[in-house]
mmCIF file of C-alpha atoms and ligand atoms in Angstrom:
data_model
loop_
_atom_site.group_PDB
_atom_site.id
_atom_site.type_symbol
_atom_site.label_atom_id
_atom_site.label_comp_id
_atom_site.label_asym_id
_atom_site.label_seq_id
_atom_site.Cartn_x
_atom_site.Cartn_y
_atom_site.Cartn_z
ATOM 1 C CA UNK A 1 11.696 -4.589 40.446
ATOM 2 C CA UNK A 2 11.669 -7.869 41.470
ATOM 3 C CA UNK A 3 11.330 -11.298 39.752
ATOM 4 C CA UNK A 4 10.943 -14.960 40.105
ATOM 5 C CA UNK A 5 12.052 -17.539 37.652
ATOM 6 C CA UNK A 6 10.624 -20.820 38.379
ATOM 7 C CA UNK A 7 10.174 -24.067 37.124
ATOM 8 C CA UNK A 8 7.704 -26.972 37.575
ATOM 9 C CA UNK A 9 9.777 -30.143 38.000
ATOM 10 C CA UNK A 10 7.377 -33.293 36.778
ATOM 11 C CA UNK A 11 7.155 -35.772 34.417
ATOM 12 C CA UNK A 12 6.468 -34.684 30.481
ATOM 13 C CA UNK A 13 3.269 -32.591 29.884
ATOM 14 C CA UNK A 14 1.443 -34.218 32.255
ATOM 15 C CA UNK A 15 -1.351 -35.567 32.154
ATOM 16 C CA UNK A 16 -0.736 -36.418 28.239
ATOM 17 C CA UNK A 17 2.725 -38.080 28.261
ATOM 18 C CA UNK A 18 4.098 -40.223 31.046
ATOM 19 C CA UNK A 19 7.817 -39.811 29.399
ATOM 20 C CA UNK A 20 10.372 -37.675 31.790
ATOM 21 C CA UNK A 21 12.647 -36.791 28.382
ATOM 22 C CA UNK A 22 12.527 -33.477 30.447
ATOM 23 C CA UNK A 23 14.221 -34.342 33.310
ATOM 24 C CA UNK A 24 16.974 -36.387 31.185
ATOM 25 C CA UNK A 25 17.544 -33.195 28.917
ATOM 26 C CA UNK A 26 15.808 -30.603 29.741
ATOM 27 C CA UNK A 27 16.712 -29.721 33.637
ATOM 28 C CA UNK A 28 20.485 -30.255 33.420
ATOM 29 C CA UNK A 29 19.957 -27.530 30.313
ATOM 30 C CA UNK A 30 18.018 -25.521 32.333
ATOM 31 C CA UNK A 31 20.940 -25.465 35.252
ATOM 32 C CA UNK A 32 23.364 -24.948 32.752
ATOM 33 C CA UNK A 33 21.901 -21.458 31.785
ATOM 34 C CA UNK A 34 20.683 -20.471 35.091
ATOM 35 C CA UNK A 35 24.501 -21.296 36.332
ATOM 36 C CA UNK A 36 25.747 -18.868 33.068
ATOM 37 C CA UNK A 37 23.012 -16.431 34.156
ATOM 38 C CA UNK A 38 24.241 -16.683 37.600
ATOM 39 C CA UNK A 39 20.431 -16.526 38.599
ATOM 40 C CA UNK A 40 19.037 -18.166 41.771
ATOM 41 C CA UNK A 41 15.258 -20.079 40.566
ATOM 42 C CA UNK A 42 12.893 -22.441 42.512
ATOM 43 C CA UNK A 43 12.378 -25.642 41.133
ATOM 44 C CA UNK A 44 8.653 -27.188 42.481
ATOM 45 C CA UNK A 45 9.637 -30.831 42.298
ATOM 46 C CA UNK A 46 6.693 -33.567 42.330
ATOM 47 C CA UNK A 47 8.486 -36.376 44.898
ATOM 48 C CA UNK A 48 8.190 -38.954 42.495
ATOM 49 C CA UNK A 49 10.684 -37.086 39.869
ATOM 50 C CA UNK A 50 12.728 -36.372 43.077
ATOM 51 C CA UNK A 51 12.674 -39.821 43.689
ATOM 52 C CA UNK A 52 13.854 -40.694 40.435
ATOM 53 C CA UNK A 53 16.196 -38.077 39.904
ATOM 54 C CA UNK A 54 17.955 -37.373 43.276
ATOM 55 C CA UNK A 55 20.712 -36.766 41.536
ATOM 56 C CA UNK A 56 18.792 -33.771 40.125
ATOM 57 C CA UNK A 57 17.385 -32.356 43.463
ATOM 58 C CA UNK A 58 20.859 -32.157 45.022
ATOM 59 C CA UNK A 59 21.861 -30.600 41.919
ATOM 60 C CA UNK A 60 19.480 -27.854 42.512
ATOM 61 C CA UNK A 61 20.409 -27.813 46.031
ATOM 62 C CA UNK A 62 24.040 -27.437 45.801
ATOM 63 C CA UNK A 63 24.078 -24.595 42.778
ATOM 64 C CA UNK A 64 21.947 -22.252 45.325
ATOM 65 C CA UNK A 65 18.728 -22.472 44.151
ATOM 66 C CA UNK A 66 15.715 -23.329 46.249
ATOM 67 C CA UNK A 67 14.053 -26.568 46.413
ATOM 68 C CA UNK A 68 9.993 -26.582 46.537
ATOM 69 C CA UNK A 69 6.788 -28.974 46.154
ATOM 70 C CA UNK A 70 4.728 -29.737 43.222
ATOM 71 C CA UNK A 71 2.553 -32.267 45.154
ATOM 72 C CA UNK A 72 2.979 -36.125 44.949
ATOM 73 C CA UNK A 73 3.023 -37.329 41.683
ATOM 74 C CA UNK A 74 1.137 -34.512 39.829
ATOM 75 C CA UNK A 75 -2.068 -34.991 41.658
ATOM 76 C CA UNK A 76 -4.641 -32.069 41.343
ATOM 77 C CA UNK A 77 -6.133 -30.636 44.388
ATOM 78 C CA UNK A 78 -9.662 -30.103 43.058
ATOM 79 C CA UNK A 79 -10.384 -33.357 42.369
ATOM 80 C CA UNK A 80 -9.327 -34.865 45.471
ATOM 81 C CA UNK A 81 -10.969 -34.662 49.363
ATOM 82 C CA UNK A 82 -9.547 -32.272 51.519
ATOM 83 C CA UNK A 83 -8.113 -35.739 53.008
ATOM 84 C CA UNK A 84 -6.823 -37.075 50.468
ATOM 85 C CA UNK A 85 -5.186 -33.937 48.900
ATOM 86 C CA UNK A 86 -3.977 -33.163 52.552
ATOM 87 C CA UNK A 87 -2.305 -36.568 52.590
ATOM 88 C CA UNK A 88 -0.760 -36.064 49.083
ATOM 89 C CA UNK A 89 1.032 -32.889 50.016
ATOM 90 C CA UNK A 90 2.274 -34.417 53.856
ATOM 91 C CA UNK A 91 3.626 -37.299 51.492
ATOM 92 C CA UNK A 92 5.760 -35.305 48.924
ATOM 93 C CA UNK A 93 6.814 -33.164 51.593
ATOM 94 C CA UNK A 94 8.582 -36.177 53.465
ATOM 95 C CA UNK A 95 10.077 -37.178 50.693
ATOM 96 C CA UNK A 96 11.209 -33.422 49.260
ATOM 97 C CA UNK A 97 12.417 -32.769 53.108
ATOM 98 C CA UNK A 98 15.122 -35.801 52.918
ATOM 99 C CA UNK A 99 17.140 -33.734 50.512
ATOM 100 C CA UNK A 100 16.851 -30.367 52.298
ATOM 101 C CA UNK A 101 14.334 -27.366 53.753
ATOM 102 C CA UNK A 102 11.058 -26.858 51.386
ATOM 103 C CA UNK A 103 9.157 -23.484 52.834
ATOM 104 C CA UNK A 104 7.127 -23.302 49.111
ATOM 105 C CA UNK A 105 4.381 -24.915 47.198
ATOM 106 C CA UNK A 106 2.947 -24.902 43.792
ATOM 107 C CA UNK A 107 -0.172 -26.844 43.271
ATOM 108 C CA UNK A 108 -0.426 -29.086 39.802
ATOM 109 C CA UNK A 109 -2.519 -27.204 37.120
ATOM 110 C CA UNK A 110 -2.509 -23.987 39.291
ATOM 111 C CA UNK A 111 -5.345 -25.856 41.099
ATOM 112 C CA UNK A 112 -5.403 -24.719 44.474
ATOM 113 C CA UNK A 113 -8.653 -24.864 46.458
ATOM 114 C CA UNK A 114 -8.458 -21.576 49.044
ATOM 115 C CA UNK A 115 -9.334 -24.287 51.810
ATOM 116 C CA UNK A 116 -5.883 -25.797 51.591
ATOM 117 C CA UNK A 117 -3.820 -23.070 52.927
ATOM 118 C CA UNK A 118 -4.660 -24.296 56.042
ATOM 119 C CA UNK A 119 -3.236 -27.718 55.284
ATOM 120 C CA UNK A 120 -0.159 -25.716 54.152
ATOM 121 C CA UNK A 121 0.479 -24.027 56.692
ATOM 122 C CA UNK A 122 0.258 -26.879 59.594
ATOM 123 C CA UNK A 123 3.017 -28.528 57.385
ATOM 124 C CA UNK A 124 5.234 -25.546 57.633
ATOM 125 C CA UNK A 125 4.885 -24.665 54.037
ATOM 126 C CA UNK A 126 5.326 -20.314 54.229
ATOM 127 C CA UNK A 127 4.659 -19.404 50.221
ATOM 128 C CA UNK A 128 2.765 -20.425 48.028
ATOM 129 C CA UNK A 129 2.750 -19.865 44.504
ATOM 130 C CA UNK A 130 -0.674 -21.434 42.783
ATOM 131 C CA UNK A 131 -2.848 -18.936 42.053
ATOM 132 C CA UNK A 132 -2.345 -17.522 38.722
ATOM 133 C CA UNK A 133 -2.797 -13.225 37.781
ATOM 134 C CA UNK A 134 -3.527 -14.398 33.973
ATOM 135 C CA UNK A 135 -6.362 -16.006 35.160
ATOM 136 C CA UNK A 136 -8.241 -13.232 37.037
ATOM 137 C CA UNK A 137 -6.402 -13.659 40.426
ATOM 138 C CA UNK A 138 -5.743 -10.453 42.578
ATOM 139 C CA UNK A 139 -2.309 -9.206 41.422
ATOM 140 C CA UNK A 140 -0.010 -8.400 44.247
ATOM 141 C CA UNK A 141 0.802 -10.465 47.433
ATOM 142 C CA UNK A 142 -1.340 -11.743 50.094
ATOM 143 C CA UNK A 143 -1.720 -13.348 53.633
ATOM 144 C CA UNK A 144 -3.562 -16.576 54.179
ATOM 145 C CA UNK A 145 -2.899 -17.269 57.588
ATOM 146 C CA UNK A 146 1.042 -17.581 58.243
ATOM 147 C CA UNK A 147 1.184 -18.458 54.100
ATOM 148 C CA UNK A 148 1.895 -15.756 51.711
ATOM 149 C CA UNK A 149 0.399 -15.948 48.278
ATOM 150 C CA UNK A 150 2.971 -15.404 45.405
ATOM 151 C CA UNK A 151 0.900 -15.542 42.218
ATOM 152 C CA UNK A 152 2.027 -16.595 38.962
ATOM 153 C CA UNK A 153 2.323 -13.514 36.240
ATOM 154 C CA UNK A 154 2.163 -15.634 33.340
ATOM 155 C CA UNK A 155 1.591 -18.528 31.718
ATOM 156 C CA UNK A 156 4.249 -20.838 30.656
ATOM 157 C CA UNK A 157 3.879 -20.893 27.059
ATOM 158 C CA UNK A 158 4.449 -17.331 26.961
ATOM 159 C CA UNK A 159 8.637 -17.294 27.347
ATOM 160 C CA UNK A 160 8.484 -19.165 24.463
ATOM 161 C CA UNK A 161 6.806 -16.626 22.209
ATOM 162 C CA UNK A 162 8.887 -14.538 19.676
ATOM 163 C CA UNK A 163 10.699 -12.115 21.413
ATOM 164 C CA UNK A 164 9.175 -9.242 19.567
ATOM 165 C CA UNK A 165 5.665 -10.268 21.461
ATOM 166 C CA UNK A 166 7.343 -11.008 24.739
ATOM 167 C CA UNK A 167 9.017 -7.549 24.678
ATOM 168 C CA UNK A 168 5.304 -6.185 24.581
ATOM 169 C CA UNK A 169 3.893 -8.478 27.645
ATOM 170 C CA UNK A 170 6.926 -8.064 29.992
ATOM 171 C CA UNK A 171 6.441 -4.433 30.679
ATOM 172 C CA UNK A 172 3.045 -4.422 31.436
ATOM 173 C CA UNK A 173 2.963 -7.415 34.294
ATOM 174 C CA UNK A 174 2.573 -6.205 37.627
ATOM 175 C CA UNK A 175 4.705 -6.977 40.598
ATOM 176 C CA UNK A 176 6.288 -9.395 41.589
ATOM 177 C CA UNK A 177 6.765 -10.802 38.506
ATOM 178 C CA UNK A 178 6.387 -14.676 38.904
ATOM 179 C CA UNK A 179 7.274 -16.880 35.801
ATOM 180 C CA UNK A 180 7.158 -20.483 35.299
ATOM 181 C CA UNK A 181 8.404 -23.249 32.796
ATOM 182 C CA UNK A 182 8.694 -26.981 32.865
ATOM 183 C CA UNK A 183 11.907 -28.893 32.081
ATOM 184 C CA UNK A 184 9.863 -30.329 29.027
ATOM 185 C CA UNK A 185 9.449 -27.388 27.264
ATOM 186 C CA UNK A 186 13.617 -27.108 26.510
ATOM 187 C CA UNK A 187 13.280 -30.860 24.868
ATOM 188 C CA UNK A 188 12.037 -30.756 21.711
ATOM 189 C CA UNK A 189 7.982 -31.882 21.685
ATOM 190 C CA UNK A 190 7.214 -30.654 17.823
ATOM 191 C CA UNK A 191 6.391 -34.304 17.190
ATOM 192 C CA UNK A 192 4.313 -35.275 20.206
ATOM 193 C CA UNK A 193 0.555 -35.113 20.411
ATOM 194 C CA UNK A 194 -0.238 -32.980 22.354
ATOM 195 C CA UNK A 195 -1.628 -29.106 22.359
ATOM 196 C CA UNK A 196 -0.154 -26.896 19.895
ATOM 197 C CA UNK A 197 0.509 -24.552 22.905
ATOM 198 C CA UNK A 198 2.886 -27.135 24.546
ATOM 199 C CA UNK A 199 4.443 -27.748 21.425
ATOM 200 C CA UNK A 200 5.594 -24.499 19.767
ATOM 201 C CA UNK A 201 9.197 -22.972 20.268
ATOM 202 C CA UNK A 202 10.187 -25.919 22.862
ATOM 203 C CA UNK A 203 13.785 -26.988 22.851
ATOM 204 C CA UNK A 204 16.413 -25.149 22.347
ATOM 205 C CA UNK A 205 14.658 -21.817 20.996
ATOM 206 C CA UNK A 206 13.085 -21.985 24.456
ATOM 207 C CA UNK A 207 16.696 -22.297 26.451
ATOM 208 C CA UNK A 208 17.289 -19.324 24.082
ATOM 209 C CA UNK A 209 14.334 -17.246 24.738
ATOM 210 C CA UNK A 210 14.510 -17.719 28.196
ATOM 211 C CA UNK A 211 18.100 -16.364 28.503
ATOM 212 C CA UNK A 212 17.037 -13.536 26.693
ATOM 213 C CA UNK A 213 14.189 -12.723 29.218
ATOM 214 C CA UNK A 214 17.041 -12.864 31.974
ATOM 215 C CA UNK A 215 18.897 -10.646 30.209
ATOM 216 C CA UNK A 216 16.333 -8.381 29.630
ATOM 217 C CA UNK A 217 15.565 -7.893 33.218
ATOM 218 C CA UNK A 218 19.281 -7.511 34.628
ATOM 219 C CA UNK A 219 18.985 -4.676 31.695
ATOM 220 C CA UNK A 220 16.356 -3.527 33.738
ATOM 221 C CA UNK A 221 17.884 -3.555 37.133
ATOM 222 C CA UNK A 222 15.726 -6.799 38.280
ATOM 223 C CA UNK A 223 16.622 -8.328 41.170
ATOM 224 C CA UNK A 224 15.868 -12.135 41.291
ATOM 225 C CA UNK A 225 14.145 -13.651 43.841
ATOM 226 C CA UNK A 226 13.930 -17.011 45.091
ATOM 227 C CA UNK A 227 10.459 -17.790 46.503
ATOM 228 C CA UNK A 228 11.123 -18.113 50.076
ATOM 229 C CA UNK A 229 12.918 -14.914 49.894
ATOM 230 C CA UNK A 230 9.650 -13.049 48.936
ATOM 231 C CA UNK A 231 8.541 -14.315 52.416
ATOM 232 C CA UNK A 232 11.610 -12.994 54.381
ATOM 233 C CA UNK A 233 10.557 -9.457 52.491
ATOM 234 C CA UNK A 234 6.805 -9.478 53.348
ATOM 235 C CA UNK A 235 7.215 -11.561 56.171
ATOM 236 C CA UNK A 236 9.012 -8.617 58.053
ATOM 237 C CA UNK A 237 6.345 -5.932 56.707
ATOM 238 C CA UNK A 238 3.354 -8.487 58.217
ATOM 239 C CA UNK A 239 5.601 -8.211 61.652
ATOM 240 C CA UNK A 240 6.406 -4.542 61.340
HETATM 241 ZN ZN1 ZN B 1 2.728 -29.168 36.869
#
């Protein structure tokens, strides 16, 4: 069985807050536990928190974990020219690529017009990971080009819900088994204004029930993937 654990590194709930309380609390929380866990995760960085927070980046680097784009500054695809939104990837790319290799992408909002794999894939990108199964994508992995399709299983809010509804939902996801989080969600946003969704469980119940859905899965056997390994596995298939 094989998972993914990964985590969308931009400012706070975009587009409703413009705070980055995540990235001051929540990510060196979220290394903390995936360091206990001892489980590798890619972190999709937007280049302006990785310009803010190098710090941050190199921490990801250095612990093992694998180092991909969230576009610009949390720009969404489908609301931009094929130009423009080309442009806006090239440009977080250069900066993400100072710090170290990025072979993955995750579009903002799981927005990800099918015409841009091509863009992706002249820039070297080789997975991508924004297309989402909970909303009526294919399950499963998939070709476009030279860039494999990764899809998300869930959405985020869901590792926050009570573990007695999580241990109903886990079982019946398909593989791989993609989940994703934002460093917001493990500061505490009961007081902000913004959708109840975003809201519930975060903090540290969240840091809790996400080390509880690692543990679940090394109960399970899981092995934990990084996203760029998921290439090096279908990758050699494609070539077979
Ligand atoms: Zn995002």
């Amino acid at each position: 069985m094989r998972v993914a654990i990964t985590f969308d590194v931009e400012h706070d709930c975009p587009p409703y807050l413009t705070t980055v309380r995540g990235m001051e609390e929540g990510l060196p929380k979220l290394l903390d536990l995936m360091g206990e866990k001892r489980v590798k995760a890619t972190f999709f960085f937007t280049a302006e928190m990785a310009k803010r927070f190098p710090e941050l980046v190199r921490r990801v680097i250095d612990e093992g974990h694998e180092l991909g784009s969230h576009n610009y500054d949390h720009e969404r695809l489908d609301k931009l020219s094929l130009e423009k939104g080309r442009r806006t990837i090239e440009k977080s790319l250069e900066v993400l690529r100072k710090f170290g290799d990025v072979v993955s992408f995750r579009a903002p909002n799981l927005q990800f017009p099918d015409e841009y794999y091509g863009v992706l894939e002249k820039n070297g990108i080789l997975v991508d990971s924004s297309k989402a199964t909970y909303k009526g994508y294919r399950s499963g992995v998939n070709f476009f080009g030279n860039v494999l399709e990764v899809p998300t299983s869930t959405t985020s809010s869901v590792i926050r819900l009570p573990w007695r509804f999580q241990r109903i939902i886990h079982p019946r996801l398909k593989e791989p088994r993609v989940y994703f989080a934002h460093p917001w969600e493990f500061v505490p946003m009961q007081k902000e204004k913004i959708r109840w969704d975003c809201r519930f469980n975060t903090g540290d119940k969240a840091i809790e029930l996400l080390g509880r859905l690692i543990d679940y899965y090394k109960s399970q056997g899981a092995e934990f993937m990084k996203m760029q390994e998921f290439y090096e596995v279908y990758g050699k298939l494609k070539r077979d």
